[in-house]
Amino acid sequence: MSQKGKVVVIGGGTGLSVLLRGLKQHPLDLTAIVTVADDGGSSGRIRDDLKIPPPGDIRNVIAALSDVEPLVEEMFQYRFASKNELSGHSLGNLIIAAMTSITGDFAHGVEEMSKVLNVRGRVLPSANQSIVLSAQMEDGSIIKGESKIPFSGKKIDRVFLSPKHVKALPQAIEAIEEADMIIIGPGSLYTSILPNLLVKEIGQAVLKSTAPKVYICNLMTQAGETLNYTASQHVEAIYKHMDARFMDYVLVNNEDVPAEIRSLYDKEMAEPVKFDVERLKGLGLQVVYDKIIINREGLIRHDTDRVAEIIVRLMAETKDHLA
């Protein structure tokens, strides 16, 4: 094992940022591989106008790993509310777009932005180009566009990328090959996690890696993606897309979500994920379950500090498997 354990985290969305805020407090060599399939909101507008990958998920991860004054981070995350062309845009998205223009390359722009904000670790897009995420629904219909998939009102059968042969960022492949541990999730199953793994070279590198692989399961289901899914169904969906069983551990919550919090999610048709432990074990996974939830202003989130402690403990327990 290296002096600092090399940890690769794969995902996107709020869940990934929450996890990284905890992990950065430990002596780890962190690399975040982040989806570039977003096509909604500020990111989608920048993607369409400037023909660059969407910066939103990248921005959130940079902010999570940054080591700057709180006001600087707040400025980076600031979203304009004025009624003009800036309305809805995040300042950080615009800065990343500017860096892309200055450097002539999205990944290079992200790298330079990471230096400016003193990021603890590396933030890498899963691909250095815009990709389109589409879903084939169970009735055979195709929904094109990441932002449209959850609102189709239909059950997802599989998701896929366009163009079909997306080139992965070489640094991302190298990070996976050198990883002492690979963490997948948390994040939206079909629109944050799978778009990374479906980049063929990234998926292949993850499958080939001998590093322990940990799946951090979502706490709540998501209407339009994982309605009524159990924890094992999350895992089975990943295995179906990758045509392989490849994860070693699954981290799940064993604490009841308070009824008053659950009621707040009713309008979103979201409910706590049912953690079917025996089925997870049947999939060959070692189940790690703990009290890992925290209430943040009526929203259920992973307890970033507790999850980070569990990850560090797992790394110590699996040191015999590490390079």
Coordinates of C-alpha atoms in Angstrom, one line a residue:
M1 CA 0.0 0.0 0.0
S2 CA 1.3 3.5 -0.8
Q3 CA 2.0 5.9 2.0
K4 CA -1.3 7.6 1.2
G5 CA -3.9 5.1 0.1
K6 CA -5.0 5.8 -3.4
V7 CA -8.8 6.0 -3.6
V8 CA -10.8 6.4 -6.8
V9 CA -14.4 7.6 -6.3
I10 CA -16.8 7.2 -9.3
G11 CA -20.1 9.0 -9.6
G12 CA -21.7 12.4 -9.8
G13 CA -24.5 14.5 -8.3
T14 CA -24.9 15.6 -4.7
G15 CA -24.0 12.2 -3.2
L16 CA -20.5 12.2 -4.6
S17 CA -19.8 15.7 -3.2
V18 CA -21.1 14.8 0.2
L19 CA -18.9 11.7 0.4
L20 CA -15.8 13.6 -0.8
R21 CA -16.2 16.3 1.9
G22 CA -15.6 13.6 4.5
L23 CA -12.8 11.7 2.7
K24 CA -10.7 14.8 2.2
Q25 CA -10.2 15.1 5.9
H26 CA -8.2 11.8 5.9
P27 CA -4.7 11.2 4.5
L28 CA -5.8 9.8 1.3
D29 CA -4.7 10.3 -2.3
L30 CA -8.2 11.0 -3.8
T31 CA -9.3 10.9 -7.4
A32 CA -12.9 11.7 -8.3
I33 CA -14.1 10.5 -11.8
V34 CA -17.2 12.5 -12.6
T35 CA -20.0 12.1 -15.1
V36 CA -20.4 14.5 -18.0
A37 CA -23.8 13.4 -19.2
D38 CA -25.8 16.3 -17.6
D39 CA -27.9 18.2 -20.2
G40 CA -30.2 20.3 -17.9
G41 CA -30.1 23.7 -16.3
S42 CA -27.0 25.9 -16.4
S43 CA -24.8 23.0 -17.4
G44 CA -27.0 22.1 -20.3
R45 CA -27.1 25.7 -21.6
I46 CA -23.3 26.0 -21.4
R47 CA -23.0 22.6 -23.1
D48 CA -25.3 23.6 -26.0
D49 CA -24.0 27.2 -26.4
L50 CA -20.2 26.5 -26.1
K51 CA -20.1 22.9 -27.3
I52 CA -18.1 21.7 -24.2
P53 CA -18.9 19.0 -21.6
P54 CA -21.4 20.1 -18.9
P55 CA -19.5 21.5 -15.9
G56 CA -22.1 21.2 -13.2
D57 CA -21.2 17.9 -11.5
I58 CA -17.5 18.7 -11.9
R59 CA -18.1 22.1 -10.2
N60 CA -19.8 20.5 -7.2
V61 CA -16.9 18.1 -6.8
I62 CA -14.3 20.8 -7.1
A63 CA -16.1 22.8 -4.4
A64 CA -16.3 19.7 -2.1
L65 CA -12.6 19.0 -2.4
S66 CA -11.4 22.6 -2.3
D67 CA -9.4 24.0 0.5
V68 CA -10.3 27.7 0.4
E69 CA -12.0 30.3 2.5
P70 CA -15.8 29.6 2.8
L71 CA -16.6 32.9 1.1
V72 CA -14.6 31.8 -2.0
E73 CA -16.4 28.5 -2.2
E74 CA -19.7 30.3 -1.7
M75 CA -18.8 32.6 -4.6
F76 CA -17.8 29.6 -6.8
Q77 CA -21.2 28.0 -6.1
Y78 CA -23.2 31.2 -6.5
R79 CA -26.1 31.0 -8.8
F80 CA -27.5 34.2 -10.5
A81 CA -31.1 34.9 -9.9
S82 CA -31.4 38.0 -12.2
K83 CA -33.9 38.0 -15.0
N84 CA -31.4 38.1 -17.9
E85 CA -29.1 35.8 -19.7
L86 CA -27.2 35.1 -16.5
S87 CA -30.3 33.8 -14.7
G88 CA -29.9 30.3 -13.4
H89 CA -26.2 30.1 -14.2
S90 CA -23.7 29.1 -11.6
L91 CA -20.6 31.3 -11.4
G92 CA -18.4 28.2 -11.1
N93 CA -19.9 26.8 -14.3
L94 CA -19.0 30.0 -16.1
I95 CA -15.5 30.0 -14.7
I96 CA -14.9 26.4 -15.8
A97 CA -16.2 27.3 -19.3
A98 CA -13.8 30.3 -19.4
M99 CA -10.9 28.1 -18.3
T100 CA -11.8 25.6 -21.0
S101 CA -11.7 28.4 -23.6
I102 CA -8.4 29.7 -22.2
T103 CA -6.7 26.4 -22.1
G104 CA -8.4 25.0 -25.2
D105 CA -9.4 21.8 -23.5
F106 CA -12.1 20.9 -20.9
A107 CA -10.0 18.5 -18.8
H108 CA -7.1 20.9 -18.8
G109 CA -9.4 23.7 -17.7
V110 CA -10.7 21.6 -14.9
E111 CA -7.1 20.8 -13.8
E112 CA -6.2 24.5 -13.7
M113 CA -9.4 25.4 -11.9
S114 CA -8.6 22.7 -9.3
K115 CA -5.2 24.4 -8.7
V116 CA -6.8 27.8 -8.3
L117 CA -9.2 26.4 -5.6
N118 CA -6.5 24.3 -3.9
V119 CA -8.3 21.0 -4.4
R120 CA -7.3 18.1 -2.2
G121 CA -6.9 15.4 -4.9
R122 CA -7.8 15.2 -8.6
V123 CA -11.1 15.8 -10.3
L124 CA -11.3 14.1 -13.7
P125 CA -14.2 14.1 -16.2
S126 CA -15.0 10.5 -17.2
A127 CA -14.6 11.7 -20.8
N128 CA -13.2 14.9 -22.4
Q129 CA -16.3 15.4 -24.6
S130 CA -20.0 15.8 -24.3
I131 CA -21.9 12.6 -24.2
V132 CA -25.6 12.0 -24.6
L133 CA -27.3 9.6 -22.1
S134 CA -30.4 7.7 -23.4
A135 CA -32.6 5.1 -21.9
Q136 CA -34.5 2.2 -23.4
M137 CA -37.6 1.8 -21.3
E138 CA -39.3 -1.6 -20.6
D139 CA -41.9 -0.9 -23.3
G140 CA -39.0 -0.5 -25.9
S141 CA -39.3 3.3 -26.3
I142 CA -36.2 5.4 -26.2
I143 CA -35.8 8.6 -24.1
K144 CA -32.9 10.8 -25.2
G145 CA -31.3 13.1 -22.7
E146 CA -30.2 12.7 -19.0
S147 CA -32.6 15.4 -17.8
K148 CA -35.6 13.8 -19.5
I149 CA -35.2 10.2 -18.4
P150 CA -36.6 10.6 -14.8
F151 CA -39.7 12.3 -16.2
S152 CA -40.7 9.7 -18.8
G153 CA -43.2 8.0 -16.4
K154 CA -41.9 4.6 -17.6
K155 CA -39.6 2.0 -16.1
I156 CA -36.0 1.9 -17.3
D157 CA -34.6 -1.2 -18.8
R158 CA -31.2 0.0 -19.7
V159 CA -29.2 3.2 -20.4
F160 CA -26.6 3.8 -23.1
L161 CA -24.2 6.5 -24.3
S162 CA -23.9 8.3 -27.6
P163 CA -21.5 8.4 -29.3
K164 CA -21.1 4.7 -28.7
H165 CA -17.3 4.7 -28.6
V166 CA -16.5 7.4 -26.0
K167 CA -12.8 8.0 -25.4
A168 CA -12.0 7.9 -21.7
L169 CA -9.6 10.4 -20.2
P170 CA -6.2 8.6 -19.9
Q171 CA -5.6 10.0 -16.5
A172 CA -8.8 8.4 -15.3
I173 CA -7.7 5.0 -16.5
E174 CA -4.3 5.4 -14.9
A175 CA -6.0 6.3 -11.6
I176 CA -8.2 3.2 -11.7
E177 CA -5.2 1.0 -12.5
E178 CA -3.2 2.4 -9.6
A179 CA -6.1 2.5 -7.1
D180 CA -5.9 0.8 -3.7
M181 CA -9.7 1.1 -3.4
I182 CA -12.5 2.0 -5.8
I183 CA -15.7 3.5 -4.5
I184 CA -18.8 3.6 -6.6
G185 CA -21.6 6.0 -5.6
P186 CA -23.6 7.3 -3.9
G187 CA -25.6 9.0 -6.7
S188 CA -28.4 8.6 -9.1
L189 CA -28.1 5.0 -10.4
Y190 CA -28.9 5.5 -14.0
T191 CA -28.0 9.1 -14.5
S192 CA -24.9 9.6 -12.3
I193 CA -23.2 6.3 -11.7
L194 CA -23.8 4.2 -14.9
P195 CA -22.8 7.0 -17.3
N196 CA -19.2 6.7 -16.0
L197 CA -19.0 2.9 -16.0
L198 CA -20.5 2.8 -19.5
V199 CA -17.5 4.7 -20.9
K200 CA -16.0 1.4 -22.2
E201 CA -12.4 2.0 -21.1
I202 CA -13.4 3.0 -17.6
G203 CA -15.7 0.1 -17.2
Q204 CA -13.0 -2.3 -18.4
A205 CA -10.4 -0.8 -16.1
V206 CA -12.7 -1.2 -13.1
L207 CA -13.4 -4.8 -14.0
K208 CA -9.7 -5.6 -14.4
S209 CA -8.7 -3.8 -11.2
T210 CA -7.7 -6.1 -8.2
A211 CA -8.5 -3.3 -5.7
P212 CA -11.4 -3.8 -3.4
K213 CA -14.5 -2.2 -4.8
V214 CA -17.2 -0.6 -2.5
Y215 CA -20.7 0.4 -3.6
I216 CA -22.3 3.0 -1.4
C217 CA -26.0 2.5 -1.9
N218 CA -28.4 5.4 -2.0
L219 CA -30.5 6.1 1.1
M220 CA -33.7 7.0 -0.8
T221 CA -35.3 5.7 -4.0
Q222 CA -35.9 8.1 -6.9
A223 CA -39.1 8.3 -8.8
G224 CA -38.4 7.9 -12.5
E225 CA -35.2 5.9 -11.8
T226 CA -35.4 3.5 -8.9
L227 CA -39.0 3.6 -7.7
N228 CA -39.5 0.7 -5.2
Y229 CA -35.9 -0.6 -5.8
T230 CA -34.2 -2.5 -3.0
A231 CA -30.5 -2.3 -2.4
S232 CA -29.9 -5.5 -4.3
Q233 CA -31.8 -4.2 -7.3
H234 CA -29.4 -1.2 -7.4
V235 CA -26.5 -3.7 -7.5
E236 CA -28.2 -6.0 -10.0
A237 CA -28.8 -3.0 -12.4
I238 CA -25.1 -2.2 -12.4
Y239 CA -24.1 -5.8 -12.9
K240 CA -26.6 -6.1 -15.8
H241 CA -25.1 -3.1 -17.6
M242 CA -21.5 -4.3 -17.0
D243 CA -22.3 -8.0 -17.7
A244 CA -20.2 -8.9 -14.6
R245 CA -20.3 -9.2 -10.9
F246 CA -17.4 -7.2 -9.7
M247 CA -18.0 -5.4 -6.4
D248 CA -16.7 -6.7 -3.0
Y249 CA -18.6 -4.6 -0.5
V250 CA -21.8 -2.7 -0.2
L251 CA -22.4 0.0 2.4
V252 CA -26.0 0.3 3.5
N253 CA -27.8 2.2 6.2
N254 CA -29.4 0.3 9.2
E255 CA -31.1 3.3 10.9
D256 CA -34.8 4.1 10.5
V257 CA -35.6 7.3 8.7
P258 CA -37.8 9.4 11.0
A259 CA -41.5 9.4 9.9
E260 CA -41.6 13.2 9.7
I261 CA -38.7 13.1 7.3
R262 CA -40.2 10.3 5.2
S263 CA -43.4 12.3 4.9
L264 CA -41.5 15.2 3.2
Y265 CA -40.4 12.8 0.5
D266 CA -43.9 11.5 -0.2
K267 CA -44.6 14.2 -2.8
E268 CA -41.5 13.0 -4.7
M269 CA -42.6 9.4 -4.5
A270 CA -39.4 8.6 -2.7
E271 CA -38.9 6.2 0.2
P272 CA -36.0 4.7 2.1
V273 CA -34.2 2.0 0.2
K274 CA -35.0 -1.4 1.6
F275 CA -31.7 -3.1 2.4
D276 CA -32.3 -6.8 1.6
V277 CA -29.1 -8.1 3.3
E278 CA -29.5 -11.7 2.5
R279 CA -30.0 -11.0 -1.2
L280 CA -27.0 -8.8 -1.2
K281 CA -24.9 -11.6 0.3
G282 CA -26.3 -13.9 -2.3
L283 CA -24.8 -11.5 -4.9
G284 CA -21.4 -12.2 -3.4
L285 CA -21.1 -8.9 -1.5
Q286 CA -19.8 -8.3 2.0
V287 CA -22.5 -6.1 3.6
V288 CA -21.3 -3.3 5.8
Y289 CA -24.3 -1.7 7.5
D290 CA -24.1 1.2 10.0
K291 CA -25.9 4.4 11.1
I292 CA -24.8 6.5 8.2
I293 CA -27.7 9.0 7.7
I294 CA -27.9 12.6 8.8
N295 CA -30.8 15.1 8.6
R296 CA -29.8 18.3 6.8
E297 CA -32.7 20.7 6.8
G298 CA -35.3 18.1 6.2
L299 CA -33.2 16.2 3.6
I300 CA -31.7 12.8 4.3
R301 CA -28.0 12.7 3.4
H302 CA -25.1 10.3 4.1
D303 CA -23.2 11.3 7.2
T304 CA -20.0 12.3 5.4
D305 CA -17.7 11.9 8.5
R306 CA -19.1 8.5 9.5
V307 CA -18.9 7.1 5.9
A308 CA -15.4 8.4 5.5
E309 CA -14.4 6.6 8.8
I310 CA -15.9 3.4 7.5
I311 CA -14.0 3.7 4.2
V312 CA -10.7 4.3 6.0
R313 CA -11.4 1.3 8.3
L314 CA -12.2 -0.9 5.3
M315 CA -8.9 0.1 3.6
A316 CA -7.0 -0.9 6.8
E317 CA -8.9 -4.3 6.9
T318 CA -8.2 -5.0 3.2
K319 CA -4.5 -3.9 3.3
D320 CA -3.4 -7.4 2.3
H321 CA -5.2 -6.9 -1.0
L322 CA -3.7 -3.5 -1.7
A323 CA -0.7 -2.8 -4.0

